mmCIF file of C-alpha atoms in Angstrom:
data_model
loop_
_atom_site.group_PDB
_atom_site.id
_atom_site.type_symbol
_atom_site.label_atom_id
_atom_site.label_comp_id
_atom_site.label_asym_id
_atom_site.label_seq_id
_atom_site.Cartn_x
_atom_site.Cartn_y
_atom_site.Cartn_z
ATOM 1 C CA ASP A 1 92.132 121.269 103.109
ATOM 2 C CA LEU A 2 93.200 118.415 100.821
ATOM 3 C CA LYS A 3 96.803 118.636 102.013
ATOM 4 C CA GLN A 4 95.772 117.971 105.609
ATOM 5 C CA LEU A 5 93.391 115.179 104.560
ATOM 6 C CA ALA A 6 96.209 113.581 102.529
ATOM 7 C CA SER A 7 98.368 113.591 105.650
ATOM 8 C CA TYR A 8 95.668 111.685 107.560
ATOM 9 C CA ALA A 9 95.202 109.233 104.681
ATOM 10 C CA ARG A 10 98.947 108.489 104.550
ATOM 11 C CA ARG A 11 99.165 107.928 108.311
ATOM 12 C CA MET A 12 96.184 105.568 108.231
ATOM 13 C CA ARG A 13 97.265 103.956 104.935
ATOM 14 C CA ALA A 14 93.763 104.669 103.634
ATOM 15 C CA ASN A 15 92.583 104.344 100.051
ATOM 16 C CA VAL A 16 89.247 105.998 100.912
ATOM 17 C CA LEU A 17 88.907 108.859 103.393
ATOM 18 C CA VAL A 18 85.409 110.002 104.383
ATOM 19 C CA HIS A 19 85.318 113.467 105.919
ATOM 20 C CA GLY A 20 82.803 116.192 106.610
ATOM 21 C CA HIS A 21 82.314 119.538 108.311
ATOM 22 C CA THR A 22 81.596 121.652 105.199
ATOM 23 C CA HIS A 23 78.166 120.071 104.556
ATOM 24 C CA HIS A 24 78.932 120.223 100.817
ATOM 25 C CA LEU A 25 79.016 117.007 98.801
ATOM 26 C CA ASP A 26 82.504 116.615 97.366
ATOM 27 C CA ILE A 27 84.427 113.720 95.832
ATOM 28 C CA LYS A 28 88.056 113.993 94.784
ATOM 29 C CA GLU A 29 90.617 111.391 93.731
ATOM 30 C CA LYS A 30 94.296 112.192 94.138
ATOM 31 C CA ASP A 31 97.372 109.975 94.281
ATOM 32 C CA GLY A 32 95.357 106.779 94.660
ATOM 33 C CA VAL A 33 93.161 108.067 97.492
ATOM 34 C CA LEU A 34 89.455 108.847 97.206
ATOM 35 C CA TYR A 35 88.358 111.775 99.414
ATOM 36 C CA VAL A 36 84.625 111.752 100.079
ATOM 37 C CA ASN A 37 82.444 114.320 101.826
ATOM 38 C CA PRO A 38 78.811 113.120 101.826
ATOM 39 C CA GLY A 39 77.388 116.611 102.275
ATOM 40 C CA SER A 40 74.230 117.150 104.325
ATOM 41 C CA ALA A 41 71.342 114.663 104.465
ATOM 42 C CA THR A 42 69.013 117.451 105.654
ATOM 43 C CA GLY A 43 70.285 120.209 103.361
ATOM 44 C CA SER A 44 71.264 122.290 106.400
ATOM 45 C CA TYR A 45 74.671 123.971 106.649
ATOM 46 C CA GLY A 46 75.391 123.715 110.358
ATOM 47 C CA GLY A 47 73.884 126.399 112.565
ATOM 48 C CA SER A 48 73.260 128.865 109.741
ATOM 49 C CA SER A 49 69.941 129.484 108.044
ATOM 50 C CA ALA A 50 71.451 128.712 104.638
ATOM 51 C CA GLU A 51 70.049 125.671 102.912
ATOM 52 C CA GLY A 52 71.470 123.537 100.153
ATOM 53 C CA PRO A 53 70.622 120.261 98.505
ATOM 54 C CA GLU A 54 69.887 117.169 100.587
ATOM 55 C CA THR A 55 72.778 114.801 99.866
ATOM 56 C CA PHE A 56 74.166 111.484 100.980
ATOM 57 C CA LEU A 57 76.336 108.720 99.553
ATOM 58 C CA ILE A 58 76.540 104.956 99.548
ATOM 59 C CA LEU A 59 79.993 103.485 98.953
ATOM 60 C CA GLU A 60 80.365 99.954 97.609
ATOM 61 C CA ILE A 61 83.989 98.875 97.954
ATOM 62 C CA GLU A 62 85.325 95.732 96.353
ATOM 63 C CA GLY A 63 89.107 95.453 96.358
ATOM 64 C CA LYS A 64 90.430 98.582 94.624
ATOM 65 C CA ARG A 65 87.081 99.413 92.988
ATOM 66 C CA VAL A 66 84.787 101.925 94.651
ATOM 67 C CA LYS A 67 81.278 102.541 93.392
ATOM 68 C CA VAL A 68 79.869 105.798 94.729
ATOM 69 C CA LYS A 69 76.096 106.145 94.655
ATOM 70 C CA LYS A 70 75.239 109.823 95.030
ATOM 71 C CA PHE A 71 71.803 110.948 96.153
ATOM 72 C CA ILE A 72 71.044 114.616 95.593
ATOM 73 C CA ASN A 73 67.522 115.736 96.482
ATOM 74 C CA GLY A 74 66.370 112.145 96.019
ATOM 75 C CA GLU A 75 67.945 111.617 92.590
ATOM 76 C CA GLU A 76 70.591 108.893 92.276
ATOM 77 C CA THR A 77 73.703 108.856 90.112
ATOM 78 C CA GLU A 78 76.714 106.531 90.169
ATOM 79 C CA GLU A 79 80.436 106.971 89.688
ATOM 80 C CA LEU A 80 83.053 104.220 89.587
ATOM 81 C CA TYR A 81 86.635 104.721 90.782
ATOM 82 C CA GLU A 82 89.639 102.403 90.405
ATOM 83 C CA LEU A 83 92.240 103.114 93.080
#
């Protein structure tokens, strides 16, 4: 829930908030905060038998610039965010 995550980000004065639980890669930017869920490095969704893509992220943070390197099933892409 982005509303709840925003509450945590405000309390911690965070510009980047890394979260999980859903096992789905997700990146959102809202009101100067980058919300990042790296997904699942194994492709497993918790205790279920469902499988998805193997995903993970590398964040390179320099001041207000955040480079997100996304790895999905071994393929790399990059996104740049200015916060």
